[in-house]
Short mmCIF file of C-alpha atoms in Angstrom, two decimals:
data_model
loop_
_atom_site.label_atom_id
_atom_site.label_comp_id
_atom_site.label_asym_id
_atom_site.label_seq_id
_atom_site.Cartn_x
_atom_site.Cartn_y
_atom_site.Cartn_z
CA UNK A 20 0.00 0.00 0.00
CA UNK A 21 1.35 3.43 -1.02
CA UNK A 22 2.34 5.63 1.91
CA UNK A 23 0.44 8.93 2.03
CA UNK A 24 2.45 12.11 1.48
CA UNK A 25 1.87 15.63 2.76
CA UNK A 26 3.69 18.84 1.86
CA UNK A 27 3.61 21.62 4.47
CA UNK A 28 4.68 25.06 3.27
CA UNK A 29 5.30 28.41 4.99
CA UNK A 30 7.41 31.46 4.27
CA UNK A 31 10.23 30.78 6.73
CA UNK A 32 11.65 27.99 8.86
CA UNK A 33 10.89 29.89 12.06
CA UNK A 34 7.15 29.74 11.33
CA UNK A 35 7.41 25.95 11.11
CA UNK A 36 9.20 25.74 14.45
CA UNK A 37 7.00 28.25 16.26
CA UNK A 38 3.58 27.13 15.08
CA UNK A 39 3.45 23.94 13.03
CA UNK A 40 5.39 21.22 14.86
CA UNK A 41 2.18 19.77 16.39
CA UNK A 42 0.84 19.37 12.85
CA UNK A 43 4.00 17.66 11.63
CA UNK A 44 3.57 15.27 14.55
CA UNK A 45 -0.10 14.77 13.68
CA UNK A 46 0.71 13.73 10.11
CA UNK A 47 3.66 11.60 11.24
CA UNK A 48 1.44 9.77 13.74
CA UNK A 49 -1.15 9.23 10.99
CA UNK A 50 1.43 7.45 8.82
CA UNK A 51 2.13 10.25 6.36
CA UNK A 52 5.51 10.90 4.80
CA UNK A 53 6.03 14.51 5.85
CA UNK A 54 7.74 17.05 3.57
CA UNK A 55 8.38 20.68 4.52
CA UNK A 56 9.12 23.59 2.17
CA UNK A 57 10.10 26.98 3.59
CA UNK A 58 12.72 29.70 3.28
CA UNK A 59 15.77 28.65 5.25
CA UNK A 60 18.35 25.90 5.17
CA UNK A 61 17.36 24.04 8.33
CA UNK A 62 18.43 20.42 7.94
CA UNK A 63 15.78 17.72 7.99
CA UNK A 64 17.46 16.24 11.07
CA UNK A 65 16.68 19.47 12.96
CA UNK A 66 12.92 19.40 12.28
CA UNK A 67 11.00 16.83 14.31
CA UNK A 68 8.66 14.53 12.37
CA UNK A 69 9.99 15.77 9.01
CA UNK A 70 11.10 13.27 6.35
CA UNK A 71 12.27 15.74 3.72
CA UNK A 72 13.03 19.49 3.86
CA UNK A 73 13.13 21.82 0.84
CA UNK A 74 14.69 25.27 1.00
CA UNK A 75 12.44 27.57 -1.07
CA UNK A 76 13.22 31.26 -1.59
CA UNK A 77 9.74 32.46 -0.60
CA UNK A 78 9.63 36.26 -0.36
CA UNK A 79 7.51 38.39 1.98
CA UNK A 80 6.92 41.14 -0.58
CA UNK A 81 4.98 41.25 -3.84
CA UNK A 82 7.43 42.82 -6.27
CA UNK A 83 10.38 40.50 -5.79
CA UNK A 84 12.13 38.33 -8.37
CA UNK A 85 12.26 35.53 -5.79
CA UNK A 86 8.52 35.01 -6.27
CA UNK A 87 9.04 33.65 -9.78
CA UNK A 88 12.00 31.54 -8.66
CA UNK A 89 10.08 30.08 -5.71
CA UNK A 90 7.09 29.36 -7.96
CA UNK A 91 9.30 27.29 -10.27
CA UNK A 92 10.92 25.54 -7.28
CA UNK A 93 7.68 24.56 -5.57
CA UNK A 94 5.98 23.55 -8.84
CA UNK A 95 8.82 21.14 -9.60
CA UNK A 96 8.60 19.64 -6.11
CA UNK A 97 4.81 19.18 -6.34
CA UNK A 98 5.01 17.55 -9.78
CA UNK A 99 7.78 15.21 -8.64
CA UNK A 100 6.35 13.90 -5.37
CA UNK A 101 2.74 12.93 -6.04
CA UNK A 102 1.37 14.39 -2.78
CA UNK A 103 -1.98 13.41 -1.34
CA UNK A 104 -2.28 16.66 0.61
CA UNK A 105 -0.72 20.12 0.56
CA UNK A 106 -1.12 22.12 3.77
CA UNK A 107 0.02 25.73 3.27
CA UNK A 108 0.49 28.75 5.51
CA UNK A 109 1.53 32.43 5.39
CA UNK A 110 0.25 34.72 2.61
CA UNK A 111 3.07 34.55 0.07
CA UNK A 112 4.14 30.98 0.75
CA UNK A 113 0.54 29.80 0.47
CA UNK A 114 -0.22 31.92 -2.60
CA UNK A 115 2.76 30.62 -4.56
CA UNK A 116 2.14 27.04 -3.44
CA UNK A 117 -1.53 27.10 -4.44
CA UNK A 118 -0.79 28.71 -7.80
CA UNK A 119 1.89 26.09 -8.49
CA UNK A 120 -0.48 23.25 -7.53
CA UNK A 121 -3.58 24.61 -9.29
CA UNK A 122 -3.66 22.20 -12.25
CA UNK A 123 -3.21 19.10 -10.11
CA UNK A 124 -5.75 20.40 -7.60
CA UNK A 125 -8.33 21.05 -10.30
CA UNK A 126 -7.85 17.50 -11.63
CA UNK A 127 -8.44 16.14 -8.12
CA UNK A 128 -4.94 14.66 -7.90
CA UNK A 129 -4.05 16.56 -4.72
CA UNK A 130 -6.07 18.15 -1.92
CA UNK A 131 -5.03 21.66 -0.90
CA UNK A 132 -5.73 23.10 2.56
CA UNK A 133 -4.80 26.70 3.37
CA UNK A 134 -4.84 28.23 6.83
CA UNK A 135 -5.17 32.02 6.61
CA UNK A 136 -3.45 33.39 9.71
CA UNK A 137 -5.27 36.69 9.30
CA UNK A 138 -6.07 38.15 5.87
CA UNK A 139 -4.07 41.25 4.96
CA UNK A 140 -7.38 42.93 4.12
CA UNK A 141 -9.74 43.66 6.99
CA UNK A 142 -12.38 46.10 8.16
CA UNK A 143 -10.71 49.49 8.44
CA UNK A 144 -7.70 48.35 6.40
CA UNK A 145 -6.25 50.31 3.49
CA UNK A 146 -7.84 50.27 0.03
CA UNK A 147 -4.48 49.11 -1.33
CA UNK A 148 -4.59 45.95 0.79
CA UNK A 149 -8.16 45.27 -0.29
CA UNK A 150 -7.28 45.83 -3.95
CA UNK A 151 -4.25 43.53 -3.91
CA UNK A 152 -4.77 40.91 -1.21
CA UNK A 153 -8.55 40.54 -1.37
CA UNK A 154 -8.51 39.89 -5.10
CA UNK A 155 -5.51 37.55 -4.82
CA UNK A 156 -7.19 35.49 -2.09
CA UNK A 157 -10.48 35.42 -3.99
CA UNK A 158 -8.71 34.15 -7.11
CA UNK A 159 -6.66 31.52 -5.29
CA UNK A 160 -9.67 30.24 -3.35
CA UNK A 161 -10.68 28.44 -6.56
CA UNK A 162 -7.61 26.25 -6.15
CA UNK A 163 -8.18 25.52 -2.47
CA UNK A 164 -10.19 22.54 -1.24
CA UNK A 165 -10.51 23.88 2.29
CA UNK A 166 -9.80 27.45 3.42
CA UNK A 167 -9.36 27.66 7.19
CA UNK A 168 -9.87 30.99 8.91
CA UNK A 169 -8.85 31.60 12.50
CA UNK A 170 -11.09 34.52 13.45
CA UNK A 171 -14.75 35.33 12.98
CA UNK A 172 -14.32 38.38 10.74
CA UNK A 173 -12.19 36.50 8.21
CA UNK A 174 -14.60 33.57 8.29
CA UNK A 175 -17.60 35.79 7.54
CA UNK A 176 -15.85 37.46 4.59
CA UNK A 177 -14.51 34.22 3.10
CA UNK A 178 -17.83 32.41 3.55
CA UNK A 179 -19.71 35.16 1.70
CA UNK A 180 -17.21 36.05 -1.01
CA UNK A 181 -14.96 33.07 -1.84
CA UNK A 182 -15.91 30.04 -3.95
CA UNK A 183 -14.45 27.30 -1.81
CA UNK A 184 -15.22 25.33 1.34
CA UNK A 185 -14.51 27.56 4.36
CA UNK A 186 -13.98 26.39 7.93
CA UNK A 187 -13.50 28.34 11.15
CA UNK A 188 -10.85 26.89 13.45
CA UNK A 189 -9.88 29.03 16.48
CA UNK A 190 -6.19 29.40 15.82
CA UNK A 191 -3.44 26.81 15.73
CA UNK A 192 -3.87 25.89 19.40
CA UNK A 193 -1.90 26.62 22.53
CA UNK A 194 -0.18 23.76 24.30
CA UNK A 195 -1.56 24.28 27.79
CA UNK A 196 0.91 21.78 29.27
CA UNK A 197 3.56 24.50 28.87
CA UNK A 198 1.60 26.86 31.11
CA UNK A 199 0.10 24.51 33.72
CA UNK A 200 2.78 24.96 36.37
CA UNK A 201 3.52 27.11 39.37
CA UNK A 202 6.61 29.26 39.68
CA UNK A 203 7.76 29.63 43.29
CA UNK A 204 8.51 33.05 44.74
CA UNK A 205 12.20 32.15 44.84
CA UNK A 206 12.11 31.19 41.14
CA UNK A 207 10.30 34.40 40.27
CA UNK A 208 12.81 36.47 42.23
CA UNK A 209 15.71 34.71 40.50
CA UNK A 210 14.29 35.36 37.03
CA UNK A 211 13.60 39.00 37.85
CA UNK A 212 17.12 39.41 39.20
CA UNK A 213 18.56 37.98 35.97
CA UNK A 214 16.63 40.66 34.09
CA UNK A 215 17.64 43.39 36.58
CA UNK A 216 14.05 43.95 37.64
CA UNK A 217 13.39 44.81 41.32
CA UNK A 218 11.05 42.36 43.06
CA UNK A 219 8.43 45.00 43.90
CA UNK A 220 8.11 46.27 40.31
CA UNK A 221 5.07 46.29 38.06
CA UNK A 222 5.88 44.18 34.99
CA UNK A 223 4.14 44.25 31.61
CA UNK A 224 4.84 41.89 28.71
CA UNK A 225 4.23 41.80 24.97
CA UNK A 226 5.64 38.70 23.32
CA UNK A 227 5.81 39.46 19.60
CA UNK A 228 8.15 39.98 16.67
CA UNK A 229 9.47 43.53 16.55
CA UNK A 230 8.00 44.99 13.38
CA UNK A 231 5.83 47.83 12.09
CA UNK A 232 2.54 45.94 12.37
CA UNK A 233 3.10 44.85 15.97
CA UNK A 234 3.33 48.58 16.65
CA UNK A 235 5.58 48.50 19.72
CA UNK A 236 5.99 52.28 19.33
CA UNK A 237 2.59 52.63 21.03
CA UNK A 238 3.89 50.81 24.11
CA UNK A 239 7.12 52.80 24.13
CA UNK A 240 5.17 56.07 24.17
CA UNK A 241 2.84 54.77 26.89
CA UNK A 242 5.85 53.75 29.00
CA UNK A 243 7.48 57.15 28.50
CA UNK A 244 4.48 58.83 30.15
CA UNK A 245 3.85 56.21 32.83
CA UNK A 246 7.44 56.20 34.06
CA UNK A 247 7.10 59.85 35.06
CA UNK A 248 4.65 58.74 37.78
CA UNK A 249 5.56 55.07 38.25
CA UNK A 250 9.32 54.68 37.75
CA UNK A 251 9.21 51.08 39.00
CA UNK A 252 7.32 49.88 35.90
CA UNK A 253 8.98 47.53 33.40
CA UNK A 254 8.03 46.37 29.92
CA UNK A 255 9.30 43.04 28.57
CA UNK A 256 9.52 42.72 24.78
CA UNK A 257 10.60 39.18 23.87
CA UNK A 258 10.67 38.56 20.13
CA UNK A 259 12.87 38.55 17.05
CA UNK A 260 13.71 41.95 15.60
CA UNK A 261 12.82 42.29 11.91
CA UNK A 262 12.71 46.09 12.05
CA UNK A 263 16.41 46.85 11.97
CA UNK A 264 16.77 48.06 15.56
CA UNK A 265 14.26 50.88 15.05
CA UNK A 266 12.49 50.49 18.38
CA UNK A 267 15.75 50.01 20.29
CA UNK A 268 17.11 53.27 18.89
CA UNK A 269 14.03 55.18 20.09
CA UNK A 270 14.21 53.64 23.55
CA UNK A 271 17.89 54.51 23.80
CA UNK A 272 17.28 58.07 22.62
CA UNK A 273 14.52 58.54 25.22
CA UNK A 274 16.66 57.03 28.01
CA UNK A 275 14.17 54.24 28.61
CA UNK A 276 16.56 51.30 28.28
CA UNK A 277 16.48 50.48 31.99
CA UNK A 278 12.71 49.92 31.97
CA UNK A 279 11.99 48.65 28.44
CA UNK A 280 13.78 45.34 27.93
CA UNK A 281 14.29 43.88 24.46
CA UNK A 282 14.79 40.17 25.12
CA UNK A 283 15.09 38.79 21.56
CA UNK A 284 13.84 35.24 20.96
CA UNK A 285 13.14 33.43 24.24
CA UNK A 286 12.23 29.85 25.02
CA UNK A 287 10.95 30.74 28.50
CA UNK A 288 7.84 32.76 27.60
CA UNK A 289 5.68 30.76 30.09
CA UNK A 290 8.10 31.73 32.88
CA UNK A 291 8.16 35.37 31.76
CA UNK A 292 4.37 35.42 31.90
CA UNK A 293 4.51 34.12 35.47
CA UNK A 294 6.60 37.13 36.60
CA UNK A 295 4.37 39.62 34.79
CA UNK A 296 1.38 41.55 36.12
CA UNK A 297 -0.22 42.63 32.86
CA UNK A 298 -0.10 41.60 29.20
CA UNK A 299 -0.31 44.32 26.57
CA UNK A 300 -0.80 44.03 22.82
CA UNK A 301 -0.42 46.93 20.40
CA UNK A 302 -0.75 45.36 16.95
CA UNK A 303 -2.44 47.17 14.08
CA UNK A 304 -3.53 43.96 12.33
CA UNK A 305 -3.91 40.56 13.95
CA UNK A 306 -5.11 37.19 12.70
CA UNK A 307 -5.53 35.75 16.17
CA UNK A 308 -3.37 36.97 19.04
CA UNK A 309 -1.95 33.65 20.19
CA UNK A 310 0.46 35.47 22.49
CA UNK A 311 -2.47 37.18 24.19
CA UNK A 312 -4.40 33.93 24.56
CA UNK A 313 -1.34 32.41 26.22
CA UNK A 314 -1.22 35.37 28.60
CA UNK A 315 -4.92 35.05 29.43
CA UNK A 316 -4.55 31.32 30.00
CA UNK A 317 -1.70 32.12 32.41
CA UNK A 318 -4.11 34.30 34.37
CA UNK A 319 -2.96 37.74 33.25
CA UNK A 320 -5.35 40.58 32.43
CA UNK A 321 -4.81 42.28 29.07
CA UNK A 322 -4.88 45.76 27.57
CA UNK A 323 -4.97 45.41 23.78
CA UNK A 324 -5.77 47.29 20.62
CA UNK A 325 -9.26 46.68 19.29
CA UNK A 326 -8.75 44.55 16.17
CA UNK A 327 -10.36 41.38 14.77
CA UNK A 328 -7.61 39.14 16.20
CA UNK A 329 -8.25 40.40 19.74
CA UNK A 330 -12.02 40.85 19.67
CA UNK A 331 -12.70 37.12 19.39
CA UNK A 332 -11.51 36.36 22.91
CA UNK A 333 -11.12 39.59 24.90
CA UNK A 334 -14.37 40.47 26.64
CA UNK A 335 -14.04 44.18 27.26
CA UNK A 336 -14.05 44.95 30.96
CA UNK A 337 -14.01 41.28 32.03
CA UNK A 338 -10.67 39.68 31.08
CA UNK A 339 -9.11 42.87 29.77
CA UNK A 340 -9.70 46.08 27.87
CA UNK A 341 -9.92 46.75 24.14
CA UNK A 342 -8.77 50.20 23.06
CA UNK A 343 -9.00 51.88 19.68
CA UNK A 344 -5.66 51.91 17.86
CA UNK A 345 -5.92 55.69 17.43
CA UNK A 346 -6.45 56.39 21.13
CA UNK A 347 -3.04 56.02 22.85
CA UNK A 348 -4.11 58.14 25.84
CA UNK A 349 -6.96 55.70 26.59
CA UNK A 350 -4.54 52.79 26.26
CA UNK A 351 -2.31 54.49 28.81
CA UNK A 352 -5.26 55.16 31.14
CA UNK A 353 -6.26 51.49 31.09
CA UNK A 354 -2.71 50.42 31.91
CA UNK A 355 -2.62 52.90 34.81
CA UNK A 356 -5.72 51.26 36.32
CA UNK A 357 -3.68 48.10 36.90
CA UNK A 358 -0.49 49.82 38.07
CA UNK A 359 -2.22 51.68 40.91
CA UNK A 360 -3.44 48.28 42.23
CA UNK A 361 -6.16 49.94 44.32
CA UNK A 362 -9.08 47.94 42.98
CA UNK A 363 -9.46 45.28 40.30
CA UNK A 364 -10.84 47.26 37.33
CA UNK A 365 -12.30 44.10 35.76
CA UNK A 366 -15.72 42.59 36.42
CA UNK A 367 -15.69 39.07 37.81
CA UNK A 368 -16.68 36.37 35.34
CA UNK A 369 -16.25 32.74 36.41
CA UNK A 370 -16.60 31.51 32.81
CA UNK A 371 -13.60 33.41 31.43
CA UNK A 372 -11.10 30.53 31.67
CA UNK A 373 -13.65 28.06 30.28
CA UNK A 374 -14.05 30.31 27.25
CA UNK A 375 -10.38 29.74 26.40
CA UNK A 376 -10.76 25.96 26.11
CA UNK A 377 -11.60 26.05 22.41
CA UNK A 378 -8.16 27.58 21.76
CA UNK A 379 -6.30 24.68 23.40
CA UNK A 380 -4.16 22.57 21.09
CA UNK A 381 -6.01 19.32 21.78
CA UNK A 382 -9.34 20.88 20.79
CA UNK A 383 -7.96 22.64 17.72
CA UNK A 384 -6.26 19.43 16.56
CA UNK A 385 -9.56 17.59 16.91
CA UNK A 386 -11.23 20.07 14.56
CA UNK A 387 -8.33 19.78 12.13
CA UNK A 388 -8.48 15.99 12.31
CA UNK A 389 -12.14 16.11 11.29
CA UNK A 390 -11.24 18.27 8.28
CA UNK A 391 -8.37 16.05 7.15
CA UNK A 392 -10.35 12.83 7.65
CA UNK A 393 -13.22 14.26 5.57
CA UNK A 394 -10.77 14.99 2.74
CA UNK A 395 -9.44 11.43 2.97
CA UNK A 396 -12.98 10.05 2.80
CA UNK A 397 -13.66 12.19 -0.30
CA UNK A 398 -10.55 10.73 -1.92
CA UNK A 399 -11.72 7.19 -1.22
CA UNK A 400 -15.13 7.70 -2.78
#
């Protein structure tokens, strides 16, 4: 009997490592031969549950010669390997993969599943994004057997406008086993000391890549004002820098380096959440704020910008506050409510933690399993 094959694609290796390893394991456990294609030269021996790794020069911009090169690369791989399933992620990686696989997909020789981790067009977004990305996604939907959306707004748009089967799956799932632990006071004190944070400080955290969309400049400006009244406040910013040191230069210029800590990529995010008092999120656009869900699951309240990727799970005034992106003073005011520590500014809701269960990895994987099994059944008919 022929062994089933799956190709998983994403723009960069880091995306595979950060978000997709549970899915590689899922396919491995279900007796698939697992191939990965992404930009980066990570060896197959470094990727768990991966049988073959292809280095594809996927770009993250539209007008780039690498797009044509990557199209030719991925088309050759698809034609050579006779895949049963292609599971693609990230806008450009998924777009090029689906376009390269379109003829085989139309003939029913391969099933294509695309998870949209937040469309680049959205309510309130620029006309340019709607013109380019909306039309591209609408066109490519024809070559997609299942389009998975991870927030309600994207689901509603895709369901109404795109000619394909659309499913809503609440994110890629958080592995709650990483967060179900207690950190002793001694362990907390030790971690704070390593970061040069006094034990009696108020600590905020935003775990995200440093880039324009994540909009850390909002938090920097909020901190600049807050530190005038609460000098014992600290902001942790773990995440890779893809913005060329822009935020660091501003923090240095404003003499905020002592209180705003750029931590780069960290493997101890669960521990950093345990020493924090408040999670903040400043992104302009968000597919689904996995980092914020992890913070909520860890028991932290949240102050976040009001976008589609936060609205799905932040109940305003109950597990956090949603603030308009164009209202930095209100964002600051909400943060100050927590720093003063006089009264809990949030209403009590005993169902808040239960609401997060649908975002847990085990529940998300169950929904994905149903989707993949349905595709297998369609193939067998």
